[in-house]
Amino acid sequence: MSDPRPEDEHVDASSEESGEETETPTAPERRHIDRSITLNSLVKQADNIGPQLIKNIKRDDPTWTEERECLLSLLHARMLLRSIIEIRLAEERYAAGNLSVHEIQNILKNQREDVETDWIAEIQELKRNMIAEIRKNHALEKQLASLDKRISLLIKHRSNIKEIIAAATAKKPKSNKERDTARVDLTSKQMEAYQHLFYLLQTAPEYLARLCTLVQPERMDNFLDTVILTLFGDAFSPREEFLILSLYKLAISQEMSQMKSVGDLLSVDSVVPKMIITYNRRKQGHQFLKQVIAPILDTVINQADLNLELNPVTIYHTMISDIEIQTGTKSNLNRNMKEDEILEQPDVKRILGQRIEKCTAICEAFFRDVLANVGRLPYGVRWIAKQIQQIAQKNFGSSDDEIDKVFGYFVYYRFINLAIVTPDAFDLVDKELSILARKNLVVISKVLQTLFTLNVFQGQGGEKWLLPFNSWIKKQNADLKNFFRELPKVTDPSEYLRVDKYNELTLKINPVIVISLQEISQTHQVLLEHQKTLKLKPANDPLENILGSLPPPPEISDANDREIQLTLVNKFKENLDEDVTSGATLYAETKELVIGVFKGIPLQKKREDEGLDDLIGLLHSAQQFGKENGQPQITENATKILANLAKLEADKIIIGSKDNYESFLRGIALEVTNRAEIREQQRKENTRLTFALRELRKHGAYLNDQIQQYTNYLRDVMNHYGPKDASKKSAKHIKFTYKELSKKGIIVSSDVPKLGQKTMVFYIWSETPGEFEVDAKLAGKSVVPEPMKLYLDELLEKANNNVSELQLDSVTLDVNLTLHLLNRNFLKKIK
């Protein structure tokens, strides 16, 4: 017989048969049922099939048993499908935050206690330590860089380097006593105002975005160092990354709004390239260079005999110089030969062909590694590219080729290229970079730069000998464009970093920066200069408010400069009616208060009807509960929540009573359901920072070890070279006649009369390593007021730059032959 009950009653009946309880979906649930419309329709179809089969089945039919089994299987499938739908709906409700107060309280009750323990304090301490280590390492790197060029030249020419060591050891860090000389201390009011100022600059990017376009070019580098490296650190947490990318988005949008095409970003007057260079000096950029670029750099640098000099004129002149320094005689080769004639020389043609082949292979390796590692590029670099692409297409209707040229400029020329040309500045090599290796890298960078900017060599000026690379460059264009298509495919910072403007306002510990007094003074000064232009509000502008509370910027010299830790504080936190940011702070604080109240009050009954929770009624009950049970904190918090909700609704931060505070409760539910994940992110960040700090300290130890090894090496070199007669204490004066020096080609020309040339003698001696004194005498009397000076590093640099002559007071000397003379007469084992 057919069952006379309506079809929807069959569903309930089957549920009763299975012993399963079903609940009527709540209003929030209904809003998400449409996402599972297909699954629900399947259940309805199953519900319809059961009664239809029963209607058509005759009890005395022999097939009844088989049909009954089929019906039972169908009913079991329907129950399974219903369970799947219910699980899916529950997952969607949790993901969307559509939970009742009862469910939120259950989650809070079941969360482990250690979930409430965050890592913020330890993370802040790690960041302070890391910034201190970075500054120490930076000082060591600067010390090494200042000596690099002179030392490399001296070692190459086997010179006396005692002066270099003396100069290095003389530059010791200042003692505490010296550092405290003329000490400048900020008053407590100044410190408080600067805490407010730098917090505002860090979290309100509108000010710095405007200021970046106003700073004078000669002050831009120092300004960007302060803004990006000091104020935002090294992106040690998603917070700093989110804030700095917010600044970049505004700065890029602002600057491009004043342009006529996307290509204007490549102008020398554009601020964006300078900002991107500074951004790439941070941790993420260095990691990419270390992982992708450094291995190939090591291969190039470790080839001691690799020479990629492609200028035929330079090759030709180098051949002449090598011959003259080795033989001590002037070469008969024509120094004034034209480039076209040089290119016809067999030796030059052979060398050029070999070097072009080697250079192409190296460029291919660099290019392929960059393309294969687009996913390793710093997220910020790719996101900046995305902003440029979107604005260019919207404002100018730019083509892909136009945008690609800008991508190549920023990604290669302003990032990868700098690391290839100066790998030691990025800590990508663990050995001294020779002059030859540096020149090789410059040639490689020129070829790659032409490729990444979608150009070819035109054969004009110095590019004539680079034309053979054009065929290779053209073959790579298709792959390069695919790389540029992939480059901007990233999600927004809020999704990638899981940070938004509200996260900033729930910090339990204030951020800390390490900043020098000079940086504070310079930033204060530049803000005062542009205060009127920077003003965002006609009245009660936050920046104007803070600057008005400060005295003039302190005058800080290099001698009394020092670093301080500045804890950043939001001055306007209590002014909740000021702006949206203040409203967001109140919103976040109110959520925390509600969570605390939900923990403290009894578990609410499970809601049976389809209505929404009465948050206001619940808070009034909480007030009463606190009074009756001796828990005044609950009463106080509930009262404060009610006042905050009224304020948030008045300021249109939340919808409030119009939706019975449903959206506000949803925000609390999301906060609670993701609480463990937030703490896990902090734990991972703590681990990441601990590792980064360890690496920074290892790098500092490495730099100190390099300085020590470098010093020891130079001392070893000194032991092999010295004056010819080391047994004598006084400096030996070596005599040369004018005629002898002229005949050897050392004296090229002079102002000495011919009569005086016959009797003039020169005495050369050295009392200070690297310095030589020359005295000219006639009839035993000096003809110059004081001895002329020859500096070894000056001669070496001129020789390295193919400058053939050195002008002294009255004579002009040949650089190469003068070096040969000094090496032969003043250094050991030079033949």
Coordinates of N, CA and C in Angstrom, one line a residue, residues 335-452:
R335 N 100.4 52.5 -29.6 CA 99.3 52.7 -28.6 C 98.1 53.5 -29.3
N336 N 98.4 54.2 -30.3 CA 97.3 55.1 -30.9 C 96.6 54.4 -32.1
M337 N 96.7 53.1 -32.1 CA 96.0 52.4 -33.2 C 94.5 52.5 -33.0
K338 N 93.8 52.7 -34.1 CA 92.3 52.8 -34.1 C 91.6 51.5 -33.8
E339 N 90.4 51.6 -33.3 CA 89.7 50.4 -32.9 C 89.5 49.4 -34.0
D340 N 89.1 50.0 -35.2 CA 88.9 49.1 -36.3 C 90.2 48.3 -36.7
E341 N 91.3 49.0 -36.5 CA 92.6 48.3 -36.8 C 92.9 47.2 -35.7
I342 N 92.6 47.6 -34.5 CA 92.8 46.6 -33.4 C 92.0 45.4 -33.6
L343 N 90.7 45.5 -34.0 CA 89.9 44.4 -34.2 C 90.4 43.4 -35.3
E344 N 91.3 43.9 -36.1 CA 91.8 43.0 -37.2 C 93.1 42.3 -36.7
Q345 N 93.5 42.6 -35.5 CA 94.7 41.9 -34.9 C 94.3 40.5 -34.6
P346 N 95.0 39.5 -35.1 CA 94.7 38.0 -34.9 C 94.5 37.7 -33.4
D347 N 95.4 38.2 -32.5 CA 95.3 37.8 -31.1 C 94.1 38.4 -30.5
V348 N 93.7 39.6 -30.9 CA 92.5 40.3 -30.3 C 91.3 39.6 -30.8
K349 N 91.2 39.2 -32.1 CA 90.0 38.5 -32.6 C 89.8 37.1 -31.9
R350 N 90.9 36.4 -31.7 CA 90.8 35.1 -31.0 C 90.3 35.3 -29.6
I351 N 90.9 36.2 -28.9 CA 90.5 36.4 -27.5 C 89.0 36.8 -27.4
L352 N 88.6 37.7 -28.3 CA 87.2 38.2 -28.3 C 86.2 37.0 -28.5
G353 N 86.5 36.2 -29.5 CA 85.6 35.0 -29.8 C 85.5 34.1 -28.6
Q354 N 86.5 33.8 -27.9 CA 86.5 32.9 -26.8 C 85.7 33.5 -25.6
R355 N 85.9 34.8 -25.4 CA 85.2 35.4 -24.3 C 83.7 35.6 -24.5
I356 N 83.3 35.9 -25.7 CA 81.9 36.0 -26.0 C 81.2 34.7 -25.8
E357 N 81.8 33.6 -26.2 CA 81.3 32.3 -26.0 C 81.1 32.0 -24.5
K358 N 82.1 32.2 -23.7 CA 82.1 32.0 -22.2 C 81.0 32.9 -21.6
C359 N 81.0 34.1 -22.0 CA 80.0 35.1 -21.4 C 78.6 34.7 -21.7
T360 N 78.3 34.2 -22.9 CA 77.0 33.8 -23.2 C 76.5 32.6 -22.4
A361 N 77.4 31.7 -22.1 CA 77.1 30.5 -21.3 C 76.8 30.9 -19.9
I362 N 77.5 31.8 -19.4 CA 77.3 32.3 -18.0 C 75.9 33.1 -17.9
C363 N 75.7 33.9 -18.9 CA 74.4 34.7 -18.9 C 73.2 33.7 -19.0
E364 N 73.4 32.6 -19.8 CA 72.3 31.6 -19.9 C 72.0 31.0 -18.6
A365 N 73.1 30.7 -17.8 CA 72.9 30.1 -16.5 C 72.1 31.0 -15.6
F366 N 72.5 32.3 -15.5 CA 71.8 33.3 -14.7 C 70.4 33.4 -15.1
F367 N 70.1 33.5 -16.4 CA 68.8 33.8 -16.9 C 67.9 32.6 -16.6
R368 N 68.3 31.4 -16.8 CA 67.5 30.2 -16.5 C 67.2 30.1 -15.1
D369 N 68.1 30.4 -14.2 CA 67.9 30.2 -12.8 C 66.9 31.3 -12.3
V370 N 66.9 32.5 -12.8 CA 65.9 33.5 -12.4 C 64.6 33.1 -12.9
L371 N 64.4 32.6 -14.1 CA 63.1 32.2 -14.6 C 62.5 31.0 -13.8
A372 N 63.4 30.1 -13.4 CA 62.9 28.9 -12.7 C 62.5 29.2 -11.3
N373 N 62.9 30.4 -10.8 CA 62.7 30.7 -9.4 C 61.8 31.9 -9.2
V374 N 60.8 32.1 -10.0 CA 59.9 33.3 -9.9 C 59.2 33.2 -8.6
G375 N 58.9 31.9 -8.1 CA 58.2 31.8 -6.9 C 59.0 32.1 -5.7
R376 N 60.3 32.2 -5.8 CA 61.2 32.6 -4.7 C 61.4 34.1 -4.6
L377 N 61.0 34.8 -5.6 CA 61.2 36.3 -5.5 C 60.4 36.8 -4.3
P378 N 60.9 37.8 -3.6 CA 60.2 38.4 -2.5 C 58.8 38.7 -2.8
Y379 N 57.9 38.3 -1.9 CA 56.5 38.6 -2.2 C 56.2 40.1 -2.5
G380 N 56.9 40.9 -1.7 CA 56.7 42.4 -1.9 C 57.1 42.9 -3.3
V381 N 58.1 42.3 -3.9 CA 58.6 42.7 -5.2 C 57.5 42.3 -6.2
R382 N 56.9 41.1 -6.1 CA 55.9 40.7 -7.0 C 54.6 41.5 -6.8
W383 N 54.3 41.8 -5.5 CA 53.1 42.6 -5.3 C 53.2 44.0 -5.8
I384 N 54.4 44.6 -5.7 CA 54.6 45.9 -6.2 C 54.5 45.9 -7.7
A385 N 55.0 44.8 -8.4 CA 54.8 44.7 -9.8 C 53.3 44.6 -10.2
K386 N 52.5 44.0 -9.3 CA 51.1 43.9 -9.6 C 50.4 45.2 -9.5
Q387 N 50.9 46.1 -8.5 CA 50.3 47.4 -8.4 C 50.6 48.2 -9.6
I388 N 51.9 48.2 -10.1 CA 52.3 48.9 -11.2 C 51.5 48.5 -12.5
Q389 N 51.3 47.2 -12.6 CA 50.5 46.7 -13.8 C 49.1 47.2 -13.8
Q390 N 48.4 47.1 -12.6 CA 47.0 47.5 -12.5 C 46.9 49.0 -12.8
I391 N 47.7 49.8 -12.2 CA 47.6 51.2 -12.3 C 47.9 51.6 -13.8
A392 N 48.9 51.0 -14.4 CA 49.3 51.3 -15.7 C 48.2 51.0 -16.7
Q393 N 47.6 49.8 -16.5 CA 46.5 49.5 -17.4 C 45.2 50.4 -17.2
K394 N 45.0 50.7 -16.0 CA 43.8 51.6 -15.7 C 44.0 53.0 -16.1
N395 N 45.2 53.6 -15.8 CA 45.4 55.0 -16.0 C 45.9 55.3 -17.5
F396 N 46.7 54.4 -18.0 CA 47.3 54.7 -19.3 C 46.9 53.7 -20.4
G397 N 46.2 52.6 -20.1 CA 46.0 51.6 -21.1 C 47.2 51.0 -21.7
S398 N 48.3 50.9 -20.8 CA 49.6 50.4 -21.2 C 49.5 49.0 -21.8
S399 N 50.4 48.8 -22.8 CA 50.5 47.4 -23.4 C 51.4 46.5 -22.5
D400 N 51.3 45.2 -22.8 CA 52.2 44.3 -22.1 C 53.7 44.6 -22.2
D401 N 54.1 45.0 -23.5 CA 55.5 45.3 -23.7 C 55.9 46.5 -22.9
E402 N 55.1 47.5 -22.8 CA 55.4 48.7 -22.0 C 55.6 48.4 -20.5
I403 N 54.7 47.6 -20.0 CA 54.8 47.2 -18.6 C 55.9 46.2 -18.4
D404 N 56.2 45.4 -19.4 CA 57.3 44.4 -19.2 C 58.7 45.1 -19.1
K405 N 58.8 46.2 -19.8 CA 60.1 47.0 -19.7 C 60.3 47.5 -18.3
V406 N 59.2 47.9 -17.7 CA 59.2 48.4 -16.3 C 59.5 47.3 -15.3
F407 N 58.9 46.1 -15.6 CA 59.2 44.9 -14.7 C 60.7 44.6 -14.8
G408 N 61.2 44.6 -16.0 CA 62.6 44.2 -16.2 C 63.5 45.2 -15.5
Y409 N 63.1 46.5 -15.5 CA 63.9 47.5 -14.9 C 64.0 47.3 -13.4
F410 N 62.8 47.1 -12.8 CA 62.7 46.9 -11.3 C 63.3 45.6 -10.8
V411 N 62.9 44.5 -11.5 CA 63.2 43.2 -11.0 C 64.7 42.9 -11.3
Y412 N 65.1 43.2 -12.5 CA 66.5 42.9 -12.8 C 67.5 44.1 -12.4
Y413 N 67.3 45.2 -13.1 CA 68.3 46.3 -13.0 C 68.4 46.9 -11.6
R414 N 67.3 47.0 -10.9 CA 67.3 47.6 -9.6 C 67.3 46.6 -8.5
F415 N 67.5 45.3 -8.8 CA 67.6 44.3 -7.8 C 68.7 43.3 -8.1
I416 N 68.4 42.4 -9.0 CA 69.4 41.3 -9.3 C 70.7 41.9 -9.9
N417 N 70.6 42.9 -10.7 CA 71.8 43.5 -11.3 C 72.8 44.0 -10.2
L418 N 72.3 44.6 -9.2 CA 73.1 45.2 -8.2 C 73.9 44.1 -7.5
A419 N 73.2 43.0 -7.3 CA 73.9 41.8 -6.6 C 75.0 41.2 -7.5
I420 N 74.7 41.2 -8.8 CA 75.7 40.6 -9.7 C 77.0 41.5 -9.8
V421 N 76.8 42.8 -9.8 CA 77.9 43.7 -10.0 C 78.7 43.9 -8.7
T422 N 78.0 43.9 -7.5 CA 78.6 44.1 -6.2 C 78.2 43.0 -5.3
P423 N 78.5 41.7 -5.5 CA 78.1 40.6 -4.6 C 78.6 40.7 -3.2
D424 N 79.8 41.3 -3.1 CA 80.3 41.5 -1.7 C 79.5 42.4 -0.9
A425 N 78.8 43.4 -1.5 CA 78.0 44.3 -0.7 C 76.7 43.6 -0.2
F426 N 76.4 42.5 -0.8 CA 75.2 41.7 -0.4 C 75.5 40.4 0.3
D427 N 76.8 40.3 0.6 CA 77.3 39.1 1.4 C 77.0 37.8 0.6
L428 N 77.2 37.9 -0.7 CA 76.9 36.7 -1.5 C 78.2 35.9 -1.8
V429 N 79.4 36.4 -1.4 CA 80.6 35.7 -1.7 C 81.4 35.6 -0.4
D430 N 82.2 34.6 -0.2 CA 82.9 34.4 1.0 C 84.4 34.6 0.8
K431 N 84.8 35.3 -0.2 CA 86.2 35.5 -0.5 C 86.4 36.9 -1.1
E432 N 87.6 37.4 -1.0 CA 87.9 38.7 -1.6 C 87.6 38.7 -3.1
L433 N 86.9 39.8 -3.6 CA 86.6 39.9 -5.0 C 87.7 40.6 -5.7
S434 N 88.3 39.9 -6.6 CA 89.4 40.5 -7.4 C 88.9 41.5 -8.4
I435 N 89.8 42.4 -8.8 CA 89.4 43.4 -9.8 C 88.9 42.8 -11.1
L436 N 89.6 41.7 -11.5 CA 89.3 41.0 -12.7 C 87.9 40.4 -12.6
A437 N 87.6 39.8 -11.4 CA 86.3 39.2 -11.2 C 85.2 40.2 -11.3
R438 N 85.5 41.4 -10.7 CA 84.5 42.5 -10.7 C 84.2 42.9 -12.1
K439 N 85.2 43.1 -12.9 CA 85.0 43.5 -14.3 C 84.2 42.5 -15.1
N440 N 84.5 41.2 -14.8 CA 83.7 40.1 -15.5 C 82.3 40.2 -15.2
L441 N 81.9 40.5 -13.9 CA 80.5 40.6 -13.5 C 79.9 41.8 -14.1
V442 N 80.6 42.9 -14.4 CA 80.0 44.1 -15.0 C 79.6 43.7 -16.4
V443 N 80.5 43.0 -17.1 CA 80.2 42.6 -18.5 C 78.9 41.7 -18.6
I444 N 78.9 40.7 -17.7 CA 77.7 39.8 -17.6 C 76.4 40.7 -17.3
S445 N 76.5 41.6 -16.4 CA 75.3 42.4 -16.1 C 74.8 43.2 -17.2
K446 N 75.8 43.7 -18.1 CA 75.3 44.5 -19.2 C 74.5 43.7 -20.2
V447 N 74.9 42.5 -20.4 CA 74.2 41.6 -21.4 C 72.8 41.3 -20.8
L448 N 72.8 40.9 -19.5 CA 71.5 40.5 -18.9 C 70.6 41.7 -18.8
Q449 N 71.1 42.9 -18.5 CA 70.3 44.1 -18.4 C 69.6 44.4 -19.8
T450 N 70.4 44.2 -20.8 CA 69.8 44.5 -22.2 C 68.7 43.5 -22.4
L451 N 68.9 42.2 -22.0 CA 67.9 41.2 -22.2 C 66.6 41.5 -21.4
F452 N 66.8 41.8 -20.1 CA 65.6 41.9 -19.2 C 64.8 43.2 -19.5

